[in-house]
Short mmCIF file of N, CA and C in Angstrom, two decimals:
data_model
loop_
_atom_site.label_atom_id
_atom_site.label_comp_id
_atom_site.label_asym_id
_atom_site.label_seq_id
_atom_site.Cartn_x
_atom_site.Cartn_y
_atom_site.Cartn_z
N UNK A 1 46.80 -4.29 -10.38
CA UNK A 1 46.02 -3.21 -9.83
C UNK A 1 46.60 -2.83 -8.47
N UNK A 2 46.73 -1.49 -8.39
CA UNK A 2 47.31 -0.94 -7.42
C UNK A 2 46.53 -0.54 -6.27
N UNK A 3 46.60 -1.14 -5.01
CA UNK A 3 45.26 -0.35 -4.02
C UNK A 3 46.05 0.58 -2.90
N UNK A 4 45.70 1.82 -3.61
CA UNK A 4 46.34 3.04 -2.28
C UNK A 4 45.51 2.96 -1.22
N UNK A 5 45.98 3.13 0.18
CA UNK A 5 45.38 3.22 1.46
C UNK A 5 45.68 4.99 1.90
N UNK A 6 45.15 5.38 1.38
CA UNK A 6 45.42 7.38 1.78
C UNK A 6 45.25 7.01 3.89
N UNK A 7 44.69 6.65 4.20
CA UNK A 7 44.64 6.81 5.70
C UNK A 7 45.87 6.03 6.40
N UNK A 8 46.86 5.76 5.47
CA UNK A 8 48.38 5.14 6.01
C UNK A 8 49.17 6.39 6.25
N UNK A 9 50.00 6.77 6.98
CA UNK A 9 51.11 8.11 6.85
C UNK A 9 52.26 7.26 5.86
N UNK A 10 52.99 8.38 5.73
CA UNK A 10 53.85 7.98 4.62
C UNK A 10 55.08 7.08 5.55
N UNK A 11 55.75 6.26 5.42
CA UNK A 11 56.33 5.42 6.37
C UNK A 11 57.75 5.73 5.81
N UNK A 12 58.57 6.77 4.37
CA UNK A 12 59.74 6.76 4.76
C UNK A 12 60.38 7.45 5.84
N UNK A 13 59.77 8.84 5.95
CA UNK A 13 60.56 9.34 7.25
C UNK A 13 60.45 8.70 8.78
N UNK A 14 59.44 7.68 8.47
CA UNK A 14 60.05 7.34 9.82
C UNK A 14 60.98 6.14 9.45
N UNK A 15 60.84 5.09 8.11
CA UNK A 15 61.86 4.22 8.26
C UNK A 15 63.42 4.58 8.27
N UNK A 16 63.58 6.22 7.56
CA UNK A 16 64.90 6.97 7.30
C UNK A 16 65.23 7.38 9.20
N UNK A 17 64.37 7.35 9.99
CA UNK A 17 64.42 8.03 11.26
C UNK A 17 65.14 6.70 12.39
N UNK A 18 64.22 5.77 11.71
CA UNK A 18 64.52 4.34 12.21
C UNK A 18 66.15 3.87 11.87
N UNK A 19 66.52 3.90 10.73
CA UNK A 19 67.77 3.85 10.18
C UNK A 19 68.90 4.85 11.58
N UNK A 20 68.77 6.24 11.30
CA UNK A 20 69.36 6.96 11.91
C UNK A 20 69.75 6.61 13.17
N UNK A 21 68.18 6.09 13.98
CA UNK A 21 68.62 6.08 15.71
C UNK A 21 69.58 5.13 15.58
N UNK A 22 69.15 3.42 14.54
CA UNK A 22 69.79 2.22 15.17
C UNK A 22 70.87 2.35 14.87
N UNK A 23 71.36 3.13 13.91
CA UNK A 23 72.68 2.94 13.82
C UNK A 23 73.62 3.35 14.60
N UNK A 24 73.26 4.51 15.08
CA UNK A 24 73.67 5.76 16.13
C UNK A 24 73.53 5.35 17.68
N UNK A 25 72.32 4.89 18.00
CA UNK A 25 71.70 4.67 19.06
C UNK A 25 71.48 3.12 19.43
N UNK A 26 72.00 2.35 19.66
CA UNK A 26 72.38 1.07 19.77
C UNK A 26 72.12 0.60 21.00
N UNK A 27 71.34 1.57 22.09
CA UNK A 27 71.06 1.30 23.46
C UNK A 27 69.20 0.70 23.25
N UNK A 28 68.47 0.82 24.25
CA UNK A 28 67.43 0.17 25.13
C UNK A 28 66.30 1.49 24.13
N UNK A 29 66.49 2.24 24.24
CA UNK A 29 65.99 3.58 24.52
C UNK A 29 66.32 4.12 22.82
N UNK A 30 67.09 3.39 21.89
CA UNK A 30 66.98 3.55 20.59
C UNK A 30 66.09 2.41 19.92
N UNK A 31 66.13 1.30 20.63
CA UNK A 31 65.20 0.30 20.02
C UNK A 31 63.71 0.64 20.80
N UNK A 32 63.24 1.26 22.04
CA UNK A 32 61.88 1.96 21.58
C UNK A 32 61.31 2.64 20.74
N UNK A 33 62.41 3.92 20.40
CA UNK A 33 62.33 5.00 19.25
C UNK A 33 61.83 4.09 18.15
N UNK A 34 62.85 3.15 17.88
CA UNK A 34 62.49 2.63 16.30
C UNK A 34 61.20 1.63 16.55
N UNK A 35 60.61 0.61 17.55
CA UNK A 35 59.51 0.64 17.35
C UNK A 35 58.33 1.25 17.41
N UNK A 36 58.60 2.34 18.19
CA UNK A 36 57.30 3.17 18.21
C UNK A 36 57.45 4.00 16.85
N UNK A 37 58.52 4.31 16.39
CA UNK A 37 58.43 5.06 15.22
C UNK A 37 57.33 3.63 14.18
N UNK A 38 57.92 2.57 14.27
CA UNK A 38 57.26 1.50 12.81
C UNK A 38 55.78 1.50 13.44
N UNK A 39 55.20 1.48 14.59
CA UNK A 39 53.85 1.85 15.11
C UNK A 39 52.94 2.89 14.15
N UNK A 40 54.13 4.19 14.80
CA UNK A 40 53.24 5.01 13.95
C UNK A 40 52.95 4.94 12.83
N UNK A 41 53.53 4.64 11.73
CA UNK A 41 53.94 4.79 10.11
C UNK A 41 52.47 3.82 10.07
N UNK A 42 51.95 3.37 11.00
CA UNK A 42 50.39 2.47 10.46
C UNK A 42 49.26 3.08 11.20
N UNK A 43 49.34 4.04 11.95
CA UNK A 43 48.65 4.60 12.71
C UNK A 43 47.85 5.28 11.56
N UNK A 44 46.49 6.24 11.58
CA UNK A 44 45.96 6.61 10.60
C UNK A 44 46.38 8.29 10.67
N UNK A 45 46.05 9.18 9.77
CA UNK A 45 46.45 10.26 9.64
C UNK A 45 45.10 10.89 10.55
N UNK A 46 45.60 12.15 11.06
CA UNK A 46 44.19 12.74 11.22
C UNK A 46 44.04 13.83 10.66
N UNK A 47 42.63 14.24 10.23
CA UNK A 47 42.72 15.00 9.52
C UNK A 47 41.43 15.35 9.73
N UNK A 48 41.60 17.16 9.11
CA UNK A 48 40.37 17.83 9.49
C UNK A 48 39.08 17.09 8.85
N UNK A 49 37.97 17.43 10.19
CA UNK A 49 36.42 17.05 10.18
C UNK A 49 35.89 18.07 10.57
N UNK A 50 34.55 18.41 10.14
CA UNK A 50 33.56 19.57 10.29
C UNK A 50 33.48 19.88 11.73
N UNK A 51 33.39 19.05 12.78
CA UNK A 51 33.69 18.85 14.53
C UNK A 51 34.97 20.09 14.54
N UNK A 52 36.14 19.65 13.92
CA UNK A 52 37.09 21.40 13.70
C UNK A 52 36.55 22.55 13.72
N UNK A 53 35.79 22.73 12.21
CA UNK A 53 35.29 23.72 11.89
C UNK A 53 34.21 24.28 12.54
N UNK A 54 33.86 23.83 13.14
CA UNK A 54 32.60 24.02 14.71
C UNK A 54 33.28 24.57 16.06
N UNK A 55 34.45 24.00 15.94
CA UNK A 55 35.07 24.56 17.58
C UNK A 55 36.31 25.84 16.91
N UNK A 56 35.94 26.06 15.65
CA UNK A 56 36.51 27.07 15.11
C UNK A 56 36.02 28.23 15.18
N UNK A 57 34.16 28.11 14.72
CA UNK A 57 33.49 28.78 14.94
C UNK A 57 32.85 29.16 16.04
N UNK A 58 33.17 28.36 17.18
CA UNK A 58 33.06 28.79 18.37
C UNK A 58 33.79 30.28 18.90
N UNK A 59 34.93 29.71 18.71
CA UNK A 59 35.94 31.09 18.92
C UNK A 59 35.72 31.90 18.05
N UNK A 60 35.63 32.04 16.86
CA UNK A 60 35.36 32.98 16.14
C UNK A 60 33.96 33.66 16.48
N UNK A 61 33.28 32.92 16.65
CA UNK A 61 32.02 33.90 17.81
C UNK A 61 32.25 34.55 18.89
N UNK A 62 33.42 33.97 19.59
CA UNK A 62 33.99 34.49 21.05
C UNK A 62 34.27 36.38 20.55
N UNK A 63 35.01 35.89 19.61
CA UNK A 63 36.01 37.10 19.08
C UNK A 63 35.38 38.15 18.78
N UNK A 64 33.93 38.01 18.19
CA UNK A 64 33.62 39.19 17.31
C UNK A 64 32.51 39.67 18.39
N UNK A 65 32.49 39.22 19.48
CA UNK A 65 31.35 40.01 20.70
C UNK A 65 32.06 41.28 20.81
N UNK A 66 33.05 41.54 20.99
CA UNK A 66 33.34 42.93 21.48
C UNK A 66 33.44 43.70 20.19
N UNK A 67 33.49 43.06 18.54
CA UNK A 67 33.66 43.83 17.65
C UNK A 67 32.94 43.88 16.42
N UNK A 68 32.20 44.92 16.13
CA UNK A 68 30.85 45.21 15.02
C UNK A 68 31.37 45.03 13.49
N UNK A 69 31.19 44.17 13.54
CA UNK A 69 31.35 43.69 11.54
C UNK A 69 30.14 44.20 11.34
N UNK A 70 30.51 45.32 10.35
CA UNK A 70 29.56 45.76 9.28
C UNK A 70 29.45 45.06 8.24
N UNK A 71 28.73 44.27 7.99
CA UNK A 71 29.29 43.57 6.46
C UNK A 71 27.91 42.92 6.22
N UNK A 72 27.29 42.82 4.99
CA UNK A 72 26.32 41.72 4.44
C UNK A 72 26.92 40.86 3.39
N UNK A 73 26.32 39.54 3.82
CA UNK A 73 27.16 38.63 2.90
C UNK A 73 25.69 37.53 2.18
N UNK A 74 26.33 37.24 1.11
CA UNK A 74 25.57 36.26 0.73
C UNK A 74 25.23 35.03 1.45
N UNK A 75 24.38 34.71 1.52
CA UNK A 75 23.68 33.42 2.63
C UNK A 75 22.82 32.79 2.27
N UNK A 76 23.30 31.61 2.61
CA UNK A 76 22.29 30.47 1.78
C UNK A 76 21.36 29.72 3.13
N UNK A 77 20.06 30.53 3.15
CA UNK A 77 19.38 29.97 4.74
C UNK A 77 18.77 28.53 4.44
N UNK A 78 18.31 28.40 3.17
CA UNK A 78 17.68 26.96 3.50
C UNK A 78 18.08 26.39 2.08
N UNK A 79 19.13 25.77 2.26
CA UNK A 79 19.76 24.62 1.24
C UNK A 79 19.41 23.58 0.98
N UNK A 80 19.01 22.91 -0.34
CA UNK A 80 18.23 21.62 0.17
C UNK A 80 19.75 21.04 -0.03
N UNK A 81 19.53 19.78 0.88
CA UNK A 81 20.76 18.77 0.83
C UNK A 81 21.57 18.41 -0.37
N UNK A 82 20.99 19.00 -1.31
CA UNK A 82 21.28 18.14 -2.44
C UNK A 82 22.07 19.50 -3.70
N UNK A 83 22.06 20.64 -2.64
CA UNK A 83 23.26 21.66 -2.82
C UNK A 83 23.78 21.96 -1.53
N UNK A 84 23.99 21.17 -0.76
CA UNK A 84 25.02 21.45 0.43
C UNK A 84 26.56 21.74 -0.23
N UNK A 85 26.96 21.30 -1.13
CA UNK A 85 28.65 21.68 -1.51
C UNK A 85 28.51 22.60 -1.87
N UNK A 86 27.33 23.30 -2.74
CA UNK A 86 27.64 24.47 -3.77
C UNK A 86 27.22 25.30 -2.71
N UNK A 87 26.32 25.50 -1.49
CA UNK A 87 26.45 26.55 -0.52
C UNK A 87 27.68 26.80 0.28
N UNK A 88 28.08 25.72 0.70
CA UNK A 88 29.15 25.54 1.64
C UNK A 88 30.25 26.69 0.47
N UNK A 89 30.31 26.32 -0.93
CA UNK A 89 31.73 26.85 -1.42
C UNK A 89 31.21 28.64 -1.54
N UNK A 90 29.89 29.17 -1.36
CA UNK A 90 29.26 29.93 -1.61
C UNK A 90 29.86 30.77 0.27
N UNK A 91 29.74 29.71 0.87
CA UNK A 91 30.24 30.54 2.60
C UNK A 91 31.67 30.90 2.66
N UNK A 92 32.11 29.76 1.85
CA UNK A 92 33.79 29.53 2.04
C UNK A 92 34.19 31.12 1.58
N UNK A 93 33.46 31.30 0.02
CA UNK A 93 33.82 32.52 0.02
C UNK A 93 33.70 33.66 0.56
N UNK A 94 32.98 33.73 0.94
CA UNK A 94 32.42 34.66 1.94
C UNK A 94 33.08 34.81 3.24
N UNK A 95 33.70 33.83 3.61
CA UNK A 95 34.15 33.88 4.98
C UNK A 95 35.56 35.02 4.68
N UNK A 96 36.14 34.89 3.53
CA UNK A 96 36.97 36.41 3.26
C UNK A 96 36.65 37.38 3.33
N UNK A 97 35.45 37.94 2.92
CA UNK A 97 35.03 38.97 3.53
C UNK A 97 34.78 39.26 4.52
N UNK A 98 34.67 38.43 5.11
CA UNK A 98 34.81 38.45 7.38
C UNK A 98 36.55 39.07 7.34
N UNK A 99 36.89 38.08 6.89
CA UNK A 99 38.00 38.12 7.55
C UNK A 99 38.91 39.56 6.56
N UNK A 100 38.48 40.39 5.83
CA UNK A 100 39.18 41.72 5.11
C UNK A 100 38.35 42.38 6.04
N UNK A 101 36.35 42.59 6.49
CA UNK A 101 36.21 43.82 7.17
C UNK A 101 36.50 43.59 8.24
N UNK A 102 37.03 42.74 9.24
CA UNK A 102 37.36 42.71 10.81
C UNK A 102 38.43 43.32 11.22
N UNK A 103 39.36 43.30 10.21
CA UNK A 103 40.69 43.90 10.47
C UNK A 103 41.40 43.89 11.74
N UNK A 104 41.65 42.50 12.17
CA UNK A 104 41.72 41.86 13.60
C UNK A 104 42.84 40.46 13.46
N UNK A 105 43.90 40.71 13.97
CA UNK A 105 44.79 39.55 13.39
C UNK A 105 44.24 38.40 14.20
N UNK A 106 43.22 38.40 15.70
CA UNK A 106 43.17 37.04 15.55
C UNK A 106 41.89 36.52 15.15
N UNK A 107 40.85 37.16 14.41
CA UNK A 107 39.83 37.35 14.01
C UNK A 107 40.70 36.68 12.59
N UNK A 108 41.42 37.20 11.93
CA UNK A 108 41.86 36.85 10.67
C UNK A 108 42.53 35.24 10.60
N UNK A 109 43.21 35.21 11.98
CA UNK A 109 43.75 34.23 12.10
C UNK A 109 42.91 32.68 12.36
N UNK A 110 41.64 32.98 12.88
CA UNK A 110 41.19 32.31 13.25
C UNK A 110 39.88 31.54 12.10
N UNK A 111 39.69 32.88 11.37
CA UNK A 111 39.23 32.92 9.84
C UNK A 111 39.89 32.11 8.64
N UNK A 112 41.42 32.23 9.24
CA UNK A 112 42.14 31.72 8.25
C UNK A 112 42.06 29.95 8.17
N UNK A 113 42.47 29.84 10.10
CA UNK A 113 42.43 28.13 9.97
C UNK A 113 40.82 27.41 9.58
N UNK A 114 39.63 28.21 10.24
CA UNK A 114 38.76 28.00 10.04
C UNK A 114 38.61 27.40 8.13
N UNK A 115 38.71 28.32 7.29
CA UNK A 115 38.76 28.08 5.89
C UNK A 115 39.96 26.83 5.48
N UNK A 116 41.01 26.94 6.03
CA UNK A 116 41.33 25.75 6.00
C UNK A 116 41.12 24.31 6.38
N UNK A 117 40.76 24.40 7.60
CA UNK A 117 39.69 22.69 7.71
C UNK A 117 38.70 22.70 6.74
N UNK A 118 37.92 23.69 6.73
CA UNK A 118 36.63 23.56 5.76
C UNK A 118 36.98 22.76 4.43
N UNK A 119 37.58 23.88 4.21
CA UNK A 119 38.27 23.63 2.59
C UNK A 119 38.80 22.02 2.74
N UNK A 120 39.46 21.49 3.88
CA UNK A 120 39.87 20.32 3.74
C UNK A 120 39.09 19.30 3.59
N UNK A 121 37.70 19.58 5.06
CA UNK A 121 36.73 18.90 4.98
C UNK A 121 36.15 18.21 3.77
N UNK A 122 35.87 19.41 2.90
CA UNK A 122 34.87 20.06 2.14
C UNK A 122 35.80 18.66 0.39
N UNK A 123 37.15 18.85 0.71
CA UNK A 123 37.65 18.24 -0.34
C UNK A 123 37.70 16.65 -0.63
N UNK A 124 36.77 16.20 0.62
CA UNK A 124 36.39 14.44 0.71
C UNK A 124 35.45 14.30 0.07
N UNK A 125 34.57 15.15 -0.06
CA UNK A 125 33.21 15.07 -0.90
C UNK A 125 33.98 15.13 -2.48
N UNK A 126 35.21 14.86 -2.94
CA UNK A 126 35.35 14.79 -3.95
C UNK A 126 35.06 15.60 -4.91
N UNK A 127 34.89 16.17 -6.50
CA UNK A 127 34.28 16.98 -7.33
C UNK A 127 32.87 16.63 -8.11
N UNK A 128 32.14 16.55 -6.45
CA UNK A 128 30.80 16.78 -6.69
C UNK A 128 30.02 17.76 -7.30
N UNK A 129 29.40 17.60 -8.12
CA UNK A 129 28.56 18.74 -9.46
C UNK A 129 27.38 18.50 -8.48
N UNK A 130 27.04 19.56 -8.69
CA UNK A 130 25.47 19.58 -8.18
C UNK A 130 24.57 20.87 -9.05
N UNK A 131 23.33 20.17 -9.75
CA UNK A 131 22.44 20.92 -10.55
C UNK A 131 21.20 21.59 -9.70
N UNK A 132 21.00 22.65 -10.54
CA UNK A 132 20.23 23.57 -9.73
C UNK A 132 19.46 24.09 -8.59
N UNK A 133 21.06 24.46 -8.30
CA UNK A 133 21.54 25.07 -6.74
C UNK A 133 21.53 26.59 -7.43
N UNK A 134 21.18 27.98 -6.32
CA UNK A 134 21.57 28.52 -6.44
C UNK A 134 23.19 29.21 -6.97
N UNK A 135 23.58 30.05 -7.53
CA UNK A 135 24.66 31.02 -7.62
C UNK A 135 25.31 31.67 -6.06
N UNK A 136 26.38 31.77 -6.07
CA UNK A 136 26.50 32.91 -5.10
C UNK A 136 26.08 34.22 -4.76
N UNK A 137 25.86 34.37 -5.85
CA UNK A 137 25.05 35.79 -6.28
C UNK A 137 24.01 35.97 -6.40
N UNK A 138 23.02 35.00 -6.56
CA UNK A 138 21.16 35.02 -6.23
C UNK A 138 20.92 34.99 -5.09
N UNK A 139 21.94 34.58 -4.19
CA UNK A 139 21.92 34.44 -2.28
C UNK A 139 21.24 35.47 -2.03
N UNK A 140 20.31 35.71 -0.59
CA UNK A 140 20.01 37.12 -0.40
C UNK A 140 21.04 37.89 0.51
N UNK A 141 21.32 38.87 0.98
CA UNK A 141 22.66 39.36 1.89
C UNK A 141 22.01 39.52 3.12
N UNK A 142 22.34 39.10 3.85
CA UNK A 142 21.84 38.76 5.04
C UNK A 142 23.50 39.49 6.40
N UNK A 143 22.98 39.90 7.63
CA UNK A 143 24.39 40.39 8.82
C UNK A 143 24.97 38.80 9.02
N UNK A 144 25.81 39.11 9.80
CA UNK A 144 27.03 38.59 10.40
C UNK A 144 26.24 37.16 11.30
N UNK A 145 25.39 37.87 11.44
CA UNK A 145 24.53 36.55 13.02
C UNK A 145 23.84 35.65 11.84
N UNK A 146 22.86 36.27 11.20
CA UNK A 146 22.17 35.41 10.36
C UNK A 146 23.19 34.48 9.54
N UNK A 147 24.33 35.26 9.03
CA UNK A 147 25.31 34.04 8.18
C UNK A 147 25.78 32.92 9.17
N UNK A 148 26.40 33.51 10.32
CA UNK A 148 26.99 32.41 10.77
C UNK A 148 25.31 31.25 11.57
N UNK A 149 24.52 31.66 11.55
CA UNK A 149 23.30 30.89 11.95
C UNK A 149 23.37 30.06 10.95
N UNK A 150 23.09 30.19 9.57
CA UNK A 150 23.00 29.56 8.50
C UNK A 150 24.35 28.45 8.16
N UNK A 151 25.70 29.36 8.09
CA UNK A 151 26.70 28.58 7.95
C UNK A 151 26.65 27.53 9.15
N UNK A 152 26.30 27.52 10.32
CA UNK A 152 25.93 26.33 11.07
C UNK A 152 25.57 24.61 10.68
N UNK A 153 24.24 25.65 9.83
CA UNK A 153 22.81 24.30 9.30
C UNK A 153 23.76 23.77 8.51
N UNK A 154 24.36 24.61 7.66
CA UNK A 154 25.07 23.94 6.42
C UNK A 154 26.62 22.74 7.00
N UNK A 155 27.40 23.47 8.12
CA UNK A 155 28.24 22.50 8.06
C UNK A 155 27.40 21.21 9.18
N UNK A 156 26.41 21.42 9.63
CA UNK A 156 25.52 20.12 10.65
C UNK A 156 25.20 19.27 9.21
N UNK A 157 24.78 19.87 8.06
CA UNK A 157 24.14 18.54 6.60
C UNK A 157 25.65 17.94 6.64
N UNK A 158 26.90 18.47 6.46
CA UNK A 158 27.74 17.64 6.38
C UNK A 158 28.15 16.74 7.68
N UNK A 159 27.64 17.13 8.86
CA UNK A 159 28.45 16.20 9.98
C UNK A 159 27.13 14.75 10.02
N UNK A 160 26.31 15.11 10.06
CA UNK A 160 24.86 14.05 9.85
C UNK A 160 25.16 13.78 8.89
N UNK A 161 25.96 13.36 7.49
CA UNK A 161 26.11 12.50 6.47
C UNK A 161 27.12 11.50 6.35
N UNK A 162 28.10 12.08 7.45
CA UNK A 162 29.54 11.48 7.07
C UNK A 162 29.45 10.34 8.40
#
């Protein structure tokens, strides 16, 4: 039985890196390189947490004060816990439609990384099924303030669980 440790980094490029200096680098100052390189290779990975996606949405609030998104989006205001994934994937989508009516590269940009932590976050919870949760489409459409109010509650159920 095989036991993977996913929170290890992958240790050839640095043992291929390690190889390179000592052979090359045979001084004081190549044998730090190569132990701090074998350090890291056990160090843990880091990787996006909802705490991201919060100081994501910070700025992305910064951004859109000076600029009027017209847009109603589906919004899930009171989720019970027990469809927190199927809302969350219900915002995720939605957060494209922010980011097509803003038409703002750092509005888009910031939309973009935002959906990417999420999405990363969001992919530790594994392929959790969850039964009768709303649709995306029974949501009611709610502005820009009310979603991101809501998308709040929803990523706080995930930071209070983990």
């Amino acid at each position: 039985m095989r036991i993977s440790k996913p929170y290890l980094r992958s240790t050839s490029i640095q043992c291929y890196l390690c190889l390179l200096l000592n052979s090359h680098f045979l001084t004081e100052a190549g044998i730090h390189v190569f132990i701090f390189s074998c350090i890291s290779a056990g160090l843990p990975k880091t990787e996006a947490n909802w705490q991201d996606v919060i100081s994501d949405l910070k700025m992305f609030e910064t951004l859109i004060q000076s600029i009027h998104i017209d847009a109603t989006l589906y919004t899930e205001s009171d989720a019970h816990p027990n469809c927190k994934v199927t809302a969350m994937h219900c915002f995720l989508l939605e957060w494209h439609v922010i980011e097509e009516e803003a038409n703002n590269t750092a509005i888009s940009e910031t939309v973009h990384n935002l959906l990417m932590l999420a999405n990363k976050s969001l992919s530790s919870n594994g392929n959790i099924t969850e039964s009768g949760c709303k649709q995306c489409e029974e949501l009611e459409e709610k502005n820009v303030k009310e979603f991101l109010r809501s998308f709040v509650h929803i990523v706080q159920m995930f930071i209070n669980t983990s």
